[in-house]
Coordinates of C-alpha atoms in Angstrom, one line a residue:
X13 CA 99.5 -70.1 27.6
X14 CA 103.2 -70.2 29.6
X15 CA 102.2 -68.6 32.9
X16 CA 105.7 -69.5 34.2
X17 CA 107.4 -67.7 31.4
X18 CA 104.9 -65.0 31.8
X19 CA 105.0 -64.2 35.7
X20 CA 109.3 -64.4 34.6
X21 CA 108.7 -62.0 31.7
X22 CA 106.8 -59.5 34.4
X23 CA 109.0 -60.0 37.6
X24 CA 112.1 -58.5 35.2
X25 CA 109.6 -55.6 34.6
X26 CA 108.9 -54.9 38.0
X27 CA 112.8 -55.2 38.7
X28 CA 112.9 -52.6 36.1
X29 CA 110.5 -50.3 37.0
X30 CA 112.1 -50.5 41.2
X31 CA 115.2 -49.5 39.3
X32 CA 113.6 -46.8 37.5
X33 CA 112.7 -45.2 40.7
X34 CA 115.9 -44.8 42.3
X35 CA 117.1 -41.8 40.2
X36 CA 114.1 -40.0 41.5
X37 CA 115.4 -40.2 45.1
X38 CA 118.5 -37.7 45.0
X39 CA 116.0 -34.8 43.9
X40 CA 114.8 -34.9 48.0
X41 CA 117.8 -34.1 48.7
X42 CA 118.6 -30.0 49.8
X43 CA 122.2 -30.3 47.9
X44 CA 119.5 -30.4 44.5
X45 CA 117.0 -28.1 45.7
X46 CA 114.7 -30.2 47.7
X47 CA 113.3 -29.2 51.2
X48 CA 114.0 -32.0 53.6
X49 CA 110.8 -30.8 55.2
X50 CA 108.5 -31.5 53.2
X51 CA 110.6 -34.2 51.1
X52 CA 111.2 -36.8 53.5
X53 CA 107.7 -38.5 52.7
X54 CA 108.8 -38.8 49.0
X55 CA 111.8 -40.3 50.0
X56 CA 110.5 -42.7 52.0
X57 CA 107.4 -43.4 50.0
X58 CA 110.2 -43.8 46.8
X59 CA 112.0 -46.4 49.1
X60 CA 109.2 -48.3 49.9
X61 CA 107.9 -48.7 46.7
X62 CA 111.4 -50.0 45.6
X63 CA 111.2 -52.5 47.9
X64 CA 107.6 -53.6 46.9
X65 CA 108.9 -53.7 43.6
X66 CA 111.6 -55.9 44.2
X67 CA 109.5 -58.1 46.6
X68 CA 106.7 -58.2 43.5
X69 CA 109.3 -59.3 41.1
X70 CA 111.3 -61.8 43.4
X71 CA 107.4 -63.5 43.7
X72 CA 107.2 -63.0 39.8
X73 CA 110.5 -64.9 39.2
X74 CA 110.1 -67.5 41.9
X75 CA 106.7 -68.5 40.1
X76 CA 108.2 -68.4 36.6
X77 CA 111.0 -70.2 37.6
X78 CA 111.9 -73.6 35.3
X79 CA 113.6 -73.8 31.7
X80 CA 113.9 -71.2 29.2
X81 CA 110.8 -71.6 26.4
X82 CA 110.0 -69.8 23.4
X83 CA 107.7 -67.1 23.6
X84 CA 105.4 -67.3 21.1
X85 CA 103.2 -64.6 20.0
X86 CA 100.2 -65.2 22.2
X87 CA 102.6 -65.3 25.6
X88 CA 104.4 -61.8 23.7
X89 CA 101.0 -59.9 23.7
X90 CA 100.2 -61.1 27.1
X91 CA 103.1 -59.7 28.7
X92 CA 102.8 -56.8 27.0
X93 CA 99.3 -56.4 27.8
X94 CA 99.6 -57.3 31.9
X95 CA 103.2 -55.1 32.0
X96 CA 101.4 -51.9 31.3
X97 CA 98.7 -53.6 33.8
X98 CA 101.8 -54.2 36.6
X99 CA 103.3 -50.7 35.7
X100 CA 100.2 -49.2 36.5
X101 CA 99.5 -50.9 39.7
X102 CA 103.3 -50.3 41.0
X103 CA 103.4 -46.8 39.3
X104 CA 100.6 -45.6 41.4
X105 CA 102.6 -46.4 44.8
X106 CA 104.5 -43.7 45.4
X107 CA 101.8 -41.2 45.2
X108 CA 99.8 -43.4 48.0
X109 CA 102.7 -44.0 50.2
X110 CA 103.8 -40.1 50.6
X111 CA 99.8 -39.3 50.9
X112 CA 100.3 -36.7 47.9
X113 CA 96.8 -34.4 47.7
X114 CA 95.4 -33.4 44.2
X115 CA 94.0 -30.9 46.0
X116 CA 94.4 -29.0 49.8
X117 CA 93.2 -31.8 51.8
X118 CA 92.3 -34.3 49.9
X119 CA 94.8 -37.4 49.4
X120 CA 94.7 -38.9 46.5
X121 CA 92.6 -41.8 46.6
X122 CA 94.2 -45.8 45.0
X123 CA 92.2 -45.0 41.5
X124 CA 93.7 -41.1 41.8
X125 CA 97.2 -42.8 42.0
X126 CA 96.3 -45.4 39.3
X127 CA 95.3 -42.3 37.1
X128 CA 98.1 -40.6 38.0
X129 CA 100.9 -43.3 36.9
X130 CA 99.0 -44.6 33.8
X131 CA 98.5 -41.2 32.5
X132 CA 102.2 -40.9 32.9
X133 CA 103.0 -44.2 31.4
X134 CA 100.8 -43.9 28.3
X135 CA 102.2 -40.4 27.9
X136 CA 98.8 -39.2 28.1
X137 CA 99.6 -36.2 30.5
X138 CA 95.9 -36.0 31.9
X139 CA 96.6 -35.8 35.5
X140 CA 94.1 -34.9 38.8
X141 CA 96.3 -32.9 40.6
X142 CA 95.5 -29.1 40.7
X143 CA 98.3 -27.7 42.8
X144 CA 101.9 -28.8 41.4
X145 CA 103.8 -26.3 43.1
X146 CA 103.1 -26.8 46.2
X147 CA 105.9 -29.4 48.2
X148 CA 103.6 -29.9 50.9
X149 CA 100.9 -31.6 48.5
X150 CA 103.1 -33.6 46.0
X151 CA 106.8 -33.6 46.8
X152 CA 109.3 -32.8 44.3
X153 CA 111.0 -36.2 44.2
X154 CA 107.4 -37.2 43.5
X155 CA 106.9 -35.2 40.7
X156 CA 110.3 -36.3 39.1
X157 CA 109.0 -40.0 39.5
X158 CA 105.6 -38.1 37.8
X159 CA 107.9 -37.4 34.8
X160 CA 109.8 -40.2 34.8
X161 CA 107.1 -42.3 34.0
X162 CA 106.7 -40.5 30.9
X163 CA 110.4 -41.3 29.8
X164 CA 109.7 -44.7 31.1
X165 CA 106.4 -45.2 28.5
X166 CA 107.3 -42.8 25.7
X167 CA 109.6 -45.3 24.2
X168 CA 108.2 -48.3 25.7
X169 CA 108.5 -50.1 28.7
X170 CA 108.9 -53.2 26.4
X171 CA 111.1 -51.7 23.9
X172 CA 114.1 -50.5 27.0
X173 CA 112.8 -53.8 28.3
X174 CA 114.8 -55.5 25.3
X175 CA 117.2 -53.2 24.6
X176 CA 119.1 -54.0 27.6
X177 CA 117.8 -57.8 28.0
X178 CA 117.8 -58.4 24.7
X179 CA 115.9 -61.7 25.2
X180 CA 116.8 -63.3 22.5
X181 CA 114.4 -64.6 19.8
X182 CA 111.8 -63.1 21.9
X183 CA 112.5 -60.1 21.5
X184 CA 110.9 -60.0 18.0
X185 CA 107.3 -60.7 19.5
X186 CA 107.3 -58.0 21.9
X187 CA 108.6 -55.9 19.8
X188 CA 105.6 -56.4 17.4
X189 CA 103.4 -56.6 20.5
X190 CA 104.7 -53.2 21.9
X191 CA 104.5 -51.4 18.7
X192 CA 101.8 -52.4 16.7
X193 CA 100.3 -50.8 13.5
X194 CA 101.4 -50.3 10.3
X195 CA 104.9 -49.6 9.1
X196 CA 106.4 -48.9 5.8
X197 CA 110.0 -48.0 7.1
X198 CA 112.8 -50.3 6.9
X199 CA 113.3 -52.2 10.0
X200 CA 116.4 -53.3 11.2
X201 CA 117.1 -57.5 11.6
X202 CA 117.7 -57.9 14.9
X203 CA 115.3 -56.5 17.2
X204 CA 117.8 -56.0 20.1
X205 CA 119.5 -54.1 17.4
X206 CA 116.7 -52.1 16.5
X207 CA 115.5 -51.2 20.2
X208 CA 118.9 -49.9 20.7
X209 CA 118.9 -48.0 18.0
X210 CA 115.4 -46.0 19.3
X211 CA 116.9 -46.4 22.8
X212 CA 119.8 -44.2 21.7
X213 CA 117.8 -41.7 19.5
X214 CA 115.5 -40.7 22.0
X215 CA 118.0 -40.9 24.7
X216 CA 120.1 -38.4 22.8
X217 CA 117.3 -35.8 22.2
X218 CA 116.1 -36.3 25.5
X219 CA 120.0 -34.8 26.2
X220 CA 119.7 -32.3 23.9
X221 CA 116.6 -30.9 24.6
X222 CA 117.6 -31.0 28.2
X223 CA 120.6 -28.8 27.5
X224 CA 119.3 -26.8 25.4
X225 CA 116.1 -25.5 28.2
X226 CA 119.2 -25.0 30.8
X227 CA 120.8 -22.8 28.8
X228 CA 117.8 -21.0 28.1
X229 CA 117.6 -19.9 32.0
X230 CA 115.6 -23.4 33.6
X231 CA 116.9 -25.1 36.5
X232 CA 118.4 -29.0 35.5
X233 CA 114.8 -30.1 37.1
X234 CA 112.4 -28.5 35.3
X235 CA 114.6 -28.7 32.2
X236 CA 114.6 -32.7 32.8
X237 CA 111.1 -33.0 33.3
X238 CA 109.8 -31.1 30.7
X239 CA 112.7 -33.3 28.1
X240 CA 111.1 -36.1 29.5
X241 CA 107.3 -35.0 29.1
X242 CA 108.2 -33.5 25.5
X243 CA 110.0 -36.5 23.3
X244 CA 107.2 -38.8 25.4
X245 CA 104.6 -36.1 24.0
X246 CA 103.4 -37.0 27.1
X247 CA 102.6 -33.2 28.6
X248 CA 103.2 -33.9 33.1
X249 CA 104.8 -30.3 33.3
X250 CA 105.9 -29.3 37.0
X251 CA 103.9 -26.1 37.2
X252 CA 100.1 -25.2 37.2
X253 CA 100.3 -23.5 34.1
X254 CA 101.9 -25.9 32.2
X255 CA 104.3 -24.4 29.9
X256 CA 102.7 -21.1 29.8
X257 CA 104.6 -20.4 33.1
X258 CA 107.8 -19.7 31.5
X259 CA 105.8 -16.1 30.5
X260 CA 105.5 -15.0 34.0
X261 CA 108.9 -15.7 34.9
X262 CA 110.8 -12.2 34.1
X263 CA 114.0 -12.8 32.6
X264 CA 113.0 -15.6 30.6
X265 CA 112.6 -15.8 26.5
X266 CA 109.4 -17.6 26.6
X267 CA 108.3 -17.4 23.3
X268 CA 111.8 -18.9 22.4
X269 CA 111.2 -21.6 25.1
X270 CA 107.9 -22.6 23.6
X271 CA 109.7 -22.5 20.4
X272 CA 112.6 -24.9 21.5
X273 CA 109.9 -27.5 22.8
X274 CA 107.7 -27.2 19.7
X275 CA 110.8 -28.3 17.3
X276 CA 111.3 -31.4 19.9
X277 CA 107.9 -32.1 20.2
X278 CA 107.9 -32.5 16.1
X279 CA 110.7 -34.2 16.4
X280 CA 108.7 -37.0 18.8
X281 CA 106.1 -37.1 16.5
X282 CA 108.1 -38.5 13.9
X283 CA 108.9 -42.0 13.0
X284 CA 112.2 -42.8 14.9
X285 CA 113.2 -44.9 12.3
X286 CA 113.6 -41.9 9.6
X287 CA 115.1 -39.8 12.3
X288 CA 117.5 -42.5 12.3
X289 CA 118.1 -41.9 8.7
X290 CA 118.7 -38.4 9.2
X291 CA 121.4 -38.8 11.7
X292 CA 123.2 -40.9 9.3
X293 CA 123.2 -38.5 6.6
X294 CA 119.9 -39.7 4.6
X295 CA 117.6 -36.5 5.1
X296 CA 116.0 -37.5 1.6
X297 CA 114.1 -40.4 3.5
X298 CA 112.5 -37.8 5.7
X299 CA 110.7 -35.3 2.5
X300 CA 110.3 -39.0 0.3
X301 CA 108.6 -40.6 2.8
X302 CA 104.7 -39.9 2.2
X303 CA 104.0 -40.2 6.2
X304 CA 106.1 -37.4 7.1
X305 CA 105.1 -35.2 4.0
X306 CA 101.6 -35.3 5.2
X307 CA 102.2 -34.9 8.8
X308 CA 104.6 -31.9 8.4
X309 CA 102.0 -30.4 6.3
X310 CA 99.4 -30.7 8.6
X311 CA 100.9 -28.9 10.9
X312 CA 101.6 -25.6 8.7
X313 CA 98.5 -26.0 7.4
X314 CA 96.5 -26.2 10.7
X315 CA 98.8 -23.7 12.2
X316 CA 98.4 -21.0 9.3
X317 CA 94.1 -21.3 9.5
X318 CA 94.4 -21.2 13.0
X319 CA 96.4 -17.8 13.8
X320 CA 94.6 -16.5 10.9
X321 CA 90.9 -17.4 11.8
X322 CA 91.7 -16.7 15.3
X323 CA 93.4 -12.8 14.4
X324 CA 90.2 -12.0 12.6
X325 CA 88.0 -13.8 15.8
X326 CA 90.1 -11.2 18.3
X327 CA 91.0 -14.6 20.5
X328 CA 94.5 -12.9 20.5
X329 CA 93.4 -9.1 21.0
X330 CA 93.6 -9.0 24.6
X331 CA 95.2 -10.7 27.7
X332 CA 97.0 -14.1 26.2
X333 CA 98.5 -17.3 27.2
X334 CA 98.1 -19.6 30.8
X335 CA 97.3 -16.4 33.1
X336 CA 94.1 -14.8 30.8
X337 CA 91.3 -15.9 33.6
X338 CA 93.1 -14.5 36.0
X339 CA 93.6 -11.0 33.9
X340 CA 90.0 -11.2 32.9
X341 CA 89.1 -11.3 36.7
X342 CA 90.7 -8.6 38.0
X343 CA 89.3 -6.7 34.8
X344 CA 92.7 -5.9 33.0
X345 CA 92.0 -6.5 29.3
X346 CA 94.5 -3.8 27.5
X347 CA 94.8 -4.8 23.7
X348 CA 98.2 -5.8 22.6
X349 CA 100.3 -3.7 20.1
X350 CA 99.4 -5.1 16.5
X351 CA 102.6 -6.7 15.8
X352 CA 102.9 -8.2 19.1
X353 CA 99.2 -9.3 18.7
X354 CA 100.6 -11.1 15.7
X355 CA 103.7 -12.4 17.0
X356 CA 101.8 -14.2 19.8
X357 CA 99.0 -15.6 17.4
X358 CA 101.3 -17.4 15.7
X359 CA 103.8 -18.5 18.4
X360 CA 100.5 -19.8 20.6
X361 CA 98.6 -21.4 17.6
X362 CA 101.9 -23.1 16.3
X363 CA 102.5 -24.6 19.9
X364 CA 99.4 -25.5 20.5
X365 CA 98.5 -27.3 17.3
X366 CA 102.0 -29.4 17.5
X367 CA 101.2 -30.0 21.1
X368 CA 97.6 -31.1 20.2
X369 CA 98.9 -33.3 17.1
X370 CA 101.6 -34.8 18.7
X371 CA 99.6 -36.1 21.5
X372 CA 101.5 -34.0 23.8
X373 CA 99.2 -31.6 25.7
X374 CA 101.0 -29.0 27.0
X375 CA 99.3 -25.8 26.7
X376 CA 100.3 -22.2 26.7
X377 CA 97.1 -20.6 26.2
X378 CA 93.9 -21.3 27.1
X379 CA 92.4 -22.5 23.6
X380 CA 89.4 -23.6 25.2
X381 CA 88.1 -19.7 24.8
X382 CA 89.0 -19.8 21.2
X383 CA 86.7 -19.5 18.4
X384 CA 84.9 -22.9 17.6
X385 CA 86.5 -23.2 14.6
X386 CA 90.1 -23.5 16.0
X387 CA 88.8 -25.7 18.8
X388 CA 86.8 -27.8 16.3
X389 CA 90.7 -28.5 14.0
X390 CA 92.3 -29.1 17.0
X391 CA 89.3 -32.1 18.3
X392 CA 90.4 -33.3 15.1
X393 CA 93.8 -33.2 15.3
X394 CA 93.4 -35.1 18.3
X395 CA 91.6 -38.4 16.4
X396 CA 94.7 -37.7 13.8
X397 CA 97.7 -38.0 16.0
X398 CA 101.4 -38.6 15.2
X399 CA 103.5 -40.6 12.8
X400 CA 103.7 -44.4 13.3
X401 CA 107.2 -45.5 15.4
X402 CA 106.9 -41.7 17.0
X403 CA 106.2 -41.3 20.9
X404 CA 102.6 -39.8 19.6
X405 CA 99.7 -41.4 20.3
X406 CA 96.3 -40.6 18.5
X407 CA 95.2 -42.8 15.0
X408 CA 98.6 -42.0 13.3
X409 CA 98.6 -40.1 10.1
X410 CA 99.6 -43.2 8.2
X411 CA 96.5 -44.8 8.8
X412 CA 94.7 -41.4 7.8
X413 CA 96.5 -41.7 4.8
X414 CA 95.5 -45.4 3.6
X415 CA 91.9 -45.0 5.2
X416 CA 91.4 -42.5 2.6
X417 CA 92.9 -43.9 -0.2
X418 CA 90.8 -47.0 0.6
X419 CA 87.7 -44.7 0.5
X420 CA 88.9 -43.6 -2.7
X421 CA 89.1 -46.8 -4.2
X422 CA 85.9 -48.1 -2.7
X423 CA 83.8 -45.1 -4.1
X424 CA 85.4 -45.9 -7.6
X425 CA 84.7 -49.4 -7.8
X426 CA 80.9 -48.8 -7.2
X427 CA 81.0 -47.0 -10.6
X428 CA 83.5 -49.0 -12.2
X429 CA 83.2 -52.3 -11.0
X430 CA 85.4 -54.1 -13.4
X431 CA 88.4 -51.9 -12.6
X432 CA 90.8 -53.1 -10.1
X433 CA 93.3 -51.0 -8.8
X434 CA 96.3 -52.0 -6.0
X435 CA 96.6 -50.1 -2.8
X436 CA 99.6 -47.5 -3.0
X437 CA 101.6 -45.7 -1.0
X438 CA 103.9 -43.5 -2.2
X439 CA 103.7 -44.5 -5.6
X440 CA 104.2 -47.9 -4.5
X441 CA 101.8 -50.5 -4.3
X442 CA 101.2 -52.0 -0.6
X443 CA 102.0 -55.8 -0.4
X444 CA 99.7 -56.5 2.2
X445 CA 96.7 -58.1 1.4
X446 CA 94.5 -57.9 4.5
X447 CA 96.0 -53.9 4.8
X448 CA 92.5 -52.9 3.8
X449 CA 90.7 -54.9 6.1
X450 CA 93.1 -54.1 9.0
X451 CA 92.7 -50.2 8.5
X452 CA 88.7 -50.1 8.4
X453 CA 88.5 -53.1 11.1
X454 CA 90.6 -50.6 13.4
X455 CA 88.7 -47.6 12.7
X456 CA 85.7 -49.4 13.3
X457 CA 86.9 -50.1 16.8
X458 CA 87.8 -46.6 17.6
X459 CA 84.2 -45.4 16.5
X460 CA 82.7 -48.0 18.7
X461 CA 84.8 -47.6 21.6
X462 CA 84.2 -43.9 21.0
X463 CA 80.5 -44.3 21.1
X464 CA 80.2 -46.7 24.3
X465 CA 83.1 -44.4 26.3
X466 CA 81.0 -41.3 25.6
X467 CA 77.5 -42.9 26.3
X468 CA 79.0 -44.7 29.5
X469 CA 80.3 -40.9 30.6
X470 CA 77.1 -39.6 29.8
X471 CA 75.1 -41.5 31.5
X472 CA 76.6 -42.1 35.1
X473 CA 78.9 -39.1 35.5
X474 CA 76.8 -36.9 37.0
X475 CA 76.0 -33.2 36.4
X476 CA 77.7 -32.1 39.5
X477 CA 81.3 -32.4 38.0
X478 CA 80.0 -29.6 35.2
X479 CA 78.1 -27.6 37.9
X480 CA 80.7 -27.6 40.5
X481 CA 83.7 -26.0 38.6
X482 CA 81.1 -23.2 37.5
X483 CA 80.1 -24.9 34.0
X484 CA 76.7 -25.6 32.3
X485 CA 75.5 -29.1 32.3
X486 CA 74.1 -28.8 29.0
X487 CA 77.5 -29.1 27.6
X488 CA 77.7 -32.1 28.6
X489 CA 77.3 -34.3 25.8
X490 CA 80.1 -32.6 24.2
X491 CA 82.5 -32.5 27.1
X492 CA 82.1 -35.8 27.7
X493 CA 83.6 -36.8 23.8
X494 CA 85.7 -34.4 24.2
X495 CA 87.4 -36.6 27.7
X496 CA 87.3 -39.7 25.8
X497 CA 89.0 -38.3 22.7
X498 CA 91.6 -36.7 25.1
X499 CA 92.2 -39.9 26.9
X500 CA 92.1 -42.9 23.9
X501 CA 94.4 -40.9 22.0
X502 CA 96.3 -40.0 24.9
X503 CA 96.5 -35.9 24.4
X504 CA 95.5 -35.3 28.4
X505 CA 93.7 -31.8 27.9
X506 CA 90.7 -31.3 25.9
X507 CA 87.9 -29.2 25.8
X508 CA 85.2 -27.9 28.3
X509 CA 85.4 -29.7 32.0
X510 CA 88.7 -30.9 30.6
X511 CA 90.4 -27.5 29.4
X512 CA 93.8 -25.9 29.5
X513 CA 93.1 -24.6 32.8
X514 CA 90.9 -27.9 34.1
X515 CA 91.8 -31.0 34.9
X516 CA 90.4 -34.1 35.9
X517 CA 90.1 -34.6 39.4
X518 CA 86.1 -33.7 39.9
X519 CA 85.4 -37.1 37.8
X520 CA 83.8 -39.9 40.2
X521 CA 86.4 -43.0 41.0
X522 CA 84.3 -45.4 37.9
X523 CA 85.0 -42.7 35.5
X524 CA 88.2 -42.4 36.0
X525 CA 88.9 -46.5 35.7
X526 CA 87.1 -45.9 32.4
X527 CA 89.9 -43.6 31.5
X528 CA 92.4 -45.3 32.5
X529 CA 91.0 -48.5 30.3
X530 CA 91.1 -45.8 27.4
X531 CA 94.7 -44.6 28.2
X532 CA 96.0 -47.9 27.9
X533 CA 94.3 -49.2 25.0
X534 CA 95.4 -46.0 23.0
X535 CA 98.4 -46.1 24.0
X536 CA 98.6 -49.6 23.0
X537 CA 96.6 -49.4 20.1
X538 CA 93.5 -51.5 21.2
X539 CA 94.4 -55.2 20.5
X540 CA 96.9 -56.0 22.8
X541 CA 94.8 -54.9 25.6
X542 CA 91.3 -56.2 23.6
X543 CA 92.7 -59.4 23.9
X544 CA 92.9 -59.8 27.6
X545 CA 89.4 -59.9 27.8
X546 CA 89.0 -62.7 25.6
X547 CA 89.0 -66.2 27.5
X548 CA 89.8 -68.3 24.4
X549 CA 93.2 -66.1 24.6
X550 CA 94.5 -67.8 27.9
X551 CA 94.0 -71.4 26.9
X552 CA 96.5 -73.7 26.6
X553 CA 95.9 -74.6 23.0

């Protein structure tokens, strides 16, 4: 193992990531809405944590410095693997520095603010803070920064990283190391190339979608941050109730909002690569290519059996989206006109299956109080995730696809033994040969790290976290799958102690380092961050 080139590798991250931070500093500013009041701590905690950064990479680049060496696969996966580590760690400053409070009088604690910045950077979206609106508890440049680490990790730290480096030959391996998992688009022959490519793709509908939300009545903050949270499908959202807020603001089109964020959320579920295609002219890559067949049907089919189970169920029939517990408190339950009743079924299952799917998690409606069967699709549609080369997190549907073709071909073979028949995808057969072992290897990972995630949760969080937000202990067992689904695949909410309306600021400090260890190896894709852990990786030879 280079350390040298690895502590140079990471001091250009840090430098990148100090960088980052600076266009979160105008929004303290009055001239762009921010009260100085309260805003001055997340100016100066912004500045500070630039400095740190630059102090952090100056140390990084001293230690690495020397002659230029190849970076060879191992050192690539190591500084993939430690960047999300140092992005983490530096990510996390801001919110300790201003003393930002999840909650009235309570700070955020170092793993709160670790939470915080991984769940941003892994475009996870879970997040511990329950009161978003409130400038006195989390700034506004704060919660920029809070966003921006979504636009900063949607894409890849790596992937900007080589963009606008380029770092020559090496820019293959991290790459590969960044973006792992299987891929049956064409690639482009120069990495730097290619990054630039996805650099300017999701750049450009970050810009669009941006534009678009002003014009439909947001301010240019909210309208960046939720750009940034949707083609991340990360979910950060500046406001309590997520994107259900938009329904309580009157002059608004909400349900055309919701709409708007929906297509783009789609649109960051898909493979970049094909969107690529598209832009050039080639839409018949996009229906032709099985992935995206699968994943767009998916969708309609999971968002027809969901406003159709949940009509019949009455989950629609009375007081809908973010504000229902509230409605059901003060007793106001009216039922909704029939066509309306419709109208909102559809427009709140749609969003919240391609927020689910996409590994997004922004929510408009409580779904945690819808019948079992919805909430049972959309736990699945959590394990099932997005397209591969998309923002989305989650297994990937090309993986789904292969895993059960494999099954196929397994259960065939044990009643016709002598018949061998290749792999194929799209009509094609697949050239790799290890493709089947790769695909059950990693599923076989997910179900164990599934399995010791859930049984750690089980057995040291303790029953107060149900108990204390007025739940039942006895769901327990399935809460506690249902946070470590919500976190390895990076969705954010889930179901039960985790809901639309819950967060996850009542889990104890070990907990949460167990989620953040999820986060970042789903965001990842396990390996990269398996390997760490491995001592035979950091030997020289």
């Amino acid at each position: 193992m280079d350390f040298r080139l690895l502590c140079k590798m990471l001091g250009l991250v840090a430098a990148l990531i100090g960088v980052t931070m600076v266009f979160s500093l105008p929004w303290a500013l009055q001239a762009l809405g921010g009260e100085w009041e309260h805003e001055s701590r997340g100016f100066y905690a912004l500045l500070g944590a630039i400095a740190i950064c630059f102090v952090v990479a100056g140390l990084l680049s001293y230690v690495g410095r020397g002659p230029q060496k190849h970076l060879f696969r191992k050192e690539a996966m190591a500084v993939v693997g430690l960047t999300w580590v140092l992005a983490t760690l530096l990510g996390a400053i801001p919110y300790l520095l201003c003393g930002a409070e999840y909650a009235p009088g309570h700070p955020m604690s170092p793993v709160d603010a670790m939470f915080e910045a991984q769940s941003g950077f892994s475009t996870t979206g879970a997040t511990v803070l329950t009161q978003l609106e409130d400038p006195a508890l989390v700034p506004r440049c704060i919660l920029f920064w809070r966003s921006s680490t979504h636009f900063l990790g949607g894409l890849g730290i790596i992937v900007l990283f080589v963009a606008i480096l380029g770092q020559g030959s090496a820019g293959k391996a991290l790459m590969q190391a960044e973006m792992p998992g299987p891929s049956h688009s064409s690639q482009q022959a120069r990495m730097q190339h290619t990054a630039w490519v996805l650099f300017f793709i999701y750049a450009a509908l970050n810009a669009i979608l941006t534009l678009l939300l002003v014009l439909q009545g947001l301010s240019v903050f909210d309208a960046l941050c939720h750009a940034f949270s949707t083609m991340a499908t990360g979910g950060f959202s500046t406001y309590n109730a997520s994107v259900g807020h938009f329904r309580n603001v009157e002059g608004l089109n909400a349900p055309l909002i919701e709409m708007t964020i929906a297509l783009f959320m789609v649109l960051g579920g898909m493979n970049f690569m094909l969107l690529y295609f598209a832009a050039l002219g080639k839409f018949r890559r996009l229906w032709s290519d099985v992935e995206c067949r699968t994943y767009v049907m998916i969708l309609l089919v999971a968002s027809l059996l969901i406003t159709g189970v949940g009509l019949y169920s009455g989950d629609f029939a009375g007081p809908t989206g973010m504000n229902r517990a509230a409605a059901e408190q003060k007793g106001e339950e009216p039922p909704a006109p029939h066509g309306q009743q419709i109208a909102d079924a559809a427009c709140y299952s749609v969003f919240q299956v391609v927020s689910i799917m996409t590994t997004t998690g922004f929510c408009t409606d409580d779904f945690d109080r819808w019948n079992s069967l919805a909430r049972g699709l959309l736990l699945l549609l959590m394990f099932v995730g997005a397209s591969a080369g998309s923002t989305g997190g989650g297994i990937k549907v090309i993986r789904v696809i292969l895993f059960t073709k494999i099954l196929h071909l397994e259960v065939e073979q044990v009643f016709h033994p002598s018949v061998v028949r290749p792999l194929r995808l799209g009509g094609e057969p697949v050239a790799e040969q290890d493709l089947r072992r790769q695909i059950l290897v990693y599923f076989g990972l997910i179900l164990a790290i599934c399995v010791v995630g859930w049984l750690f949760t089980v057995a040291f969080e303790p029953d107060d976290t149900w108990t204390a937000g007025g739940g039942r202990p006895e769901n327990k067992l399935i809460d506690a799958a249902s946070c470590v689904t919500a976190t390895l695949n990076n969705i954010g909410p889930g179901i039960g102690v985790i809901g639309a309306t819950r967060n996850y600021s009542s889990f104890h400090w070990y907990t949460k380092l167990l989620f953040i260890w999820l986060m970042m190896l789903g965001r990842l894709e396990l390996y990269v961050i398996l390997v760490l852990f491995i001592p035979q990786f950091w030997r020289s030879q």
